[in-house]
Short mmCIF file of C-alpha atoms in Angstrom, two decimals:
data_model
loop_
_atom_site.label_atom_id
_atom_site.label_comp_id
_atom_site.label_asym_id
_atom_site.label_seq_id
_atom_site.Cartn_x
_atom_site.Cartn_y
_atom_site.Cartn_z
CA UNK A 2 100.16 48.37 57.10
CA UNK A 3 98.58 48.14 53.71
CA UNK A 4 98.68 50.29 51.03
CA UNK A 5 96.17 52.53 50.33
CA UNK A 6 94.59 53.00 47.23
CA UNK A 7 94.68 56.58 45.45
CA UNK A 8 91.35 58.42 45.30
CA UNK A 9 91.97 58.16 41.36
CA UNK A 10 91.36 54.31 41.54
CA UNK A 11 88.39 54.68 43.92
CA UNK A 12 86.46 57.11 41.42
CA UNK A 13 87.87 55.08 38.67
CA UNK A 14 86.27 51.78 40.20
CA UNK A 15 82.90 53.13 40.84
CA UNK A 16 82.31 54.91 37.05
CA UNK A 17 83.52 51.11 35.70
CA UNK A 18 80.46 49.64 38.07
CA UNK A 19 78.31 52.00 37.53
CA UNK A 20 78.17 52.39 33.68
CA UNK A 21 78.90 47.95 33.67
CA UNK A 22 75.13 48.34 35.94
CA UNK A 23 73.33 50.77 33.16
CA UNK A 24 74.93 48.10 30.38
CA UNK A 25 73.00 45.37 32.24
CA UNK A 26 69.58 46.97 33.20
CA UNK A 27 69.61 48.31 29.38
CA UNK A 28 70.21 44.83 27.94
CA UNK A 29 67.53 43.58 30.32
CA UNK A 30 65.10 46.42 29.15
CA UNK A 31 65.83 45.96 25.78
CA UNK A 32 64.41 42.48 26.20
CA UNK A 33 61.44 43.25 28.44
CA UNK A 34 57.73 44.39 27.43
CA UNK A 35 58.03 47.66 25.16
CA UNK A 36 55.31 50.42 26.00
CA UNK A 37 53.12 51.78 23.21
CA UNK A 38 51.29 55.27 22.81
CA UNK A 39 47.65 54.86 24.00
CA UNK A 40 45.43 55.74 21.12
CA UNK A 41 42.35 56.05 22.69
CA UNK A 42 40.95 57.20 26.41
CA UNK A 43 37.45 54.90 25.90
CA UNK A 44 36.94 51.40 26.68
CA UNK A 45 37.80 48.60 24.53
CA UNK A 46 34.20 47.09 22.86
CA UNK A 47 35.80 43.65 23.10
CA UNK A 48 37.88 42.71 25.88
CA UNK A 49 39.91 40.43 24.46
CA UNK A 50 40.76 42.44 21.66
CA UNK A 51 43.87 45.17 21.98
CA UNK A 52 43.22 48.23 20.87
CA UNK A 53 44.32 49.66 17.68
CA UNK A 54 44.60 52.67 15.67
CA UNK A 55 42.85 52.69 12.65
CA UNK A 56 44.42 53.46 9.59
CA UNK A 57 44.27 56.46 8.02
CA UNK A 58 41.99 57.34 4.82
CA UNK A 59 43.16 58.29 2.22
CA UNK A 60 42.27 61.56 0.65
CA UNK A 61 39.92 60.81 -1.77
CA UNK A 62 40.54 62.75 -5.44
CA UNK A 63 37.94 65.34 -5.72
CA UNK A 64 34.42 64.90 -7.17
CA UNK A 65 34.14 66.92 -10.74
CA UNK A 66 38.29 66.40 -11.07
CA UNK A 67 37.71 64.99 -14.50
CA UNK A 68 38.29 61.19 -16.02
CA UNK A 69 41.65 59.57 -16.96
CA UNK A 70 45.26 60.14 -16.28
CA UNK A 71 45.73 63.33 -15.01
CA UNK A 72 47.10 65.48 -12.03
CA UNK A 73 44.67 67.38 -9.81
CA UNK A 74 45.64 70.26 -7.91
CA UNK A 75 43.25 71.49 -5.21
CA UNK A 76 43.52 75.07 -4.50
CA UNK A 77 41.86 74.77 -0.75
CA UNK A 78 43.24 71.56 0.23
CA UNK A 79 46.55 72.61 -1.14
CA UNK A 80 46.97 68.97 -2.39
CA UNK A 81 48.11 67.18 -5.36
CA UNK A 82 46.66 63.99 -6.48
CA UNK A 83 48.23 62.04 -9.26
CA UNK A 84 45.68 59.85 -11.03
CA UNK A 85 46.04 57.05 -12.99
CA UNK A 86 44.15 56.06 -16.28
CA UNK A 87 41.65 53.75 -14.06
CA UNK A 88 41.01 56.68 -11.97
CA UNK A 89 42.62 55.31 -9.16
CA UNK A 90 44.72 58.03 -7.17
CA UNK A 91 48.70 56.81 -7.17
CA UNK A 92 49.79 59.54 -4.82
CA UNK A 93 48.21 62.38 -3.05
CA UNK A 94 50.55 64.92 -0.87
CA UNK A 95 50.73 68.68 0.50
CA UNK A 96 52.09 71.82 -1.51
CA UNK A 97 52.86 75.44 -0.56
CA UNK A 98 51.17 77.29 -2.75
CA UNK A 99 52.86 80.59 -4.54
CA UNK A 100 51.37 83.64 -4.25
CA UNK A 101 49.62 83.51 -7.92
CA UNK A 102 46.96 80.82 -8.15
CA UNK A 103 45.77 79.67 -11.58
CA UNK A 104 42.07 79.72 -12.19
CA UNK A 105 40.03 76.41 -11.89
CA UNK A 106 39.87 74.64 -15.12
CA UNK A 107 41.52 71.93 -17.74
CA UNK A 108 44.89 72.76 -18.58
CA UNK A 109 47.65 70.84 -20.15
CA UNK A 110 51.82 70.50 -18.96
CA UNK A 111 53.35 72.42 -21.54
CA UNK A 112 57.10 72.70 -20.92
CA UNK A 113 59.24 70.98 -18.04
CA UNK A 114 62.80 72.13 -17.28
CA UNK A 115 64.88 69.35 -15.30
CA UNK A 116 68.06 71.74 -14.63
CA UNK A 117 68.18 73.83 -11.61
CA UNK A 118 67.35 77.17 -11.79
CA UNK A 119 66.31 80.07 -9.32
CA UNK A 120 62.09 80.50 -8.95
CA UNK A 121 60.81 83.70 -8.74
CA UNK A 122 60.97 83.68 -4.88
CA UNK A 123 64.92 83.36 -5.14
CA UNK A 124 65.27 79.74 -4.49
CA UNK A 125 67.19 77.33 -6.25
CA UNK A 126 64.72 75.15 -7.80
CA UNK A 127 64.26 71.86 -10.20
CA UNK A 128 62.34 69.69 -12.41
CA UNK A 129 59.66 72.43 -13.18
CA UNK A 130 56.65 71.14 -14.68
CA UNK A 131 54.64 74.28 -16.23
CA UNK A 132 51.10 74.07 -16.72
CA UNK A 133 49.18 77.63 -16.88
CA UNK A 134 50.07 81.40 -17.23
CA UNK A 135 47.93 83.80 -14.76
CA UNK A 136 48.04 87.21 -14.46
CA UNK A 137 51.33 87.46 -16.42
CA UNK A 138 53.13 84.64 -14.38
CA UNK A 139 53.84 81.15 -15.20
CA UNK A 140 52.44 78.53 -12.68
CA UNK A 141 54.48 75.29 -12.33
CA UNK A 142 54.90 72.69 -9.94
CA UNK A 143 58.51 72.56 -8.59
CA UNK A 144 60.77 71.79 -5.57
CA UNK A 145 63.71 73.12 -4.12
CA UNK A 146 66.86 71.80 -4.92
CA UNK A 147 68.12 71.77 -0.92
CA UNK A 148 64.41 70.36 -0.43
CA UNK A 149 64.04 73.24 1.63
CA UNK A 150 60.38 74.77 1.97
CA UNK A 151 60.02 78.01 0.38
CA UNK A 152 60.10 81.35 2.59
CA UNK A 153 57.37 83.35 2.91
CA UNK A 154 57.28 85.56 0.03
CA UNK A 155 58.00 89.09 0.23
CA UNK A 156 55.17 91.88 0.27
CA UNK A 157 53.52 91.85 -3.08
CA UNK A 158 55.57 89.77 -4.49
CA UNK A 159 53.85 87.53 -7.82
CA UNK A 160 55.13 83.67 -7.46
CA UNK A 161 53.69 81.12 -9.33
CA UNK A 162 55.16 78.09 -7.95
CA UNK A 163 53.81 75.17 -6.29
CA UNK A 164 56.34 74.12 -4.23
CA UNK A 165 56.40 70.48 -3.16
CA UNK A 166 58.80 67.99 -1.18
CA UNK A 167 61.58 66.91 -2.95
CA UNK A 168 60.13 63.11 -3.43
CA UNK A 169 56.68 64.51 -4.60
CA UNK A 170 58.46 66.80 -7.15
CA UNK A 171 60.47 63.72 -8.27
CA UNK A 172 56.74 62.02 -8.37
CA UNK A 173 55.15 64.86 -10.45
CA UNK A 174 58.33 65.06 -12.77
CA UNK A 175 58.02 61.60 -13.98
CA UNK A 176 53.92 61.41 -13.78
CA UNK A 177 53.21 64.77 -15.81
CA UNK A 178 55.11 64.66 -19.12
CA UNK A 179 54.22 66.90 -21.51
CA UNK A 180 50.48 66.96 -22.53
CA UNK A 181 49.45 65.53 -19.14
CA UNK A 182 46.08 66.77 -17.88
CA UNK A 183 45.93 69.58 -15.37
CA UNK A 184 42.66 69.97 -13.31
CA UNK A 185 42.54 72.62 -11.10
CA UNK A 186 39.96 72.61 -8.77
CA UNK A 187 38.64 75.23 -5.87
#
């Protein structure tokens, strides 16, 4: 009579096929045709041609911003460009916005403090670029040092800083040394 095999060896047998079958149908995957996102629901004008996404604008620096180097802050947008002495935007991104917005207008970076400190909101913050004083508060541009977004800020609560993501503070620190142009506009 033969020996029978233990149950052990059975289950055993059939995990080693099993995962040696998703091994092969992955490798053969991996080499097949790769699907892409559709971008668009309506027909292709040219039917040879394969549809593509177009690229994405850029946000253009806005009209009556000023001339030259400078940084432009847009209070609606809540956007920062960073413009070079040919006018040409190097870098536009997102900010949050503190709870005490300077007034549109020229102003100039004053002082910039590289070591990390704690912002008015509580958060551990660095490489604060000041440029205006409203209402009694200083207004900077600033990130945190965790590159955390700020919390909301508590009820009634006066912050002036314009939080950004860590690379776009990095951006701003080097771009806006003192005596850079500030335009703030609506």
């Amino acid at each position: 009579m033969p020996a029978r095999l233990p149950s052990w060896a059975w289950v055993s047998g059939l995990t080693v096929g099993a995962i040696a079958g998703v091994v092969v149908l992955t490798v053969q995957a991996d080499r097949g045709p790769h699907p892409t996102a559709a971008v668009s629901r309506q027909p292709n004008p040219s039917a040879s041609a394969e549809a593509s996404p177009a690229p994405k604008a850029p946000t253009p620096v806005p009209d009556g911003s000023g001339t030259g180097r400078r940084v432009v802050y847009s209070l609606g947008e809540k956007r920062v460009w960073l413009v070079d002495a040919s006018d040409a935007s190097r870098r536009t991104f997102t900010v949050w916005p503190g709870t005490v917005s300077p007034d549109p207008g020229a102003y100039t970076v004053g002082t910039r403090t590289e070591g990390a400190t704690t912002g008015s909101d509580g958060v551990r913050i660095e490489q604060i670029v000041y440029f205006a004083l409203q209402d009694g508060v200083s207004v900077a541009f600033s990130h945190a040092v965790d590159g955390s977004s700020p919390p909301p800020p508590a009820e009634g609560a006066k912050t002036g800083g314009i939080r950004l993501h860590e690379a776009d503070g990095e951006a701003v620190w080097t771009f806006a040394t003192a005596g850079t142009k500030v335009t703030v506009v609506p």
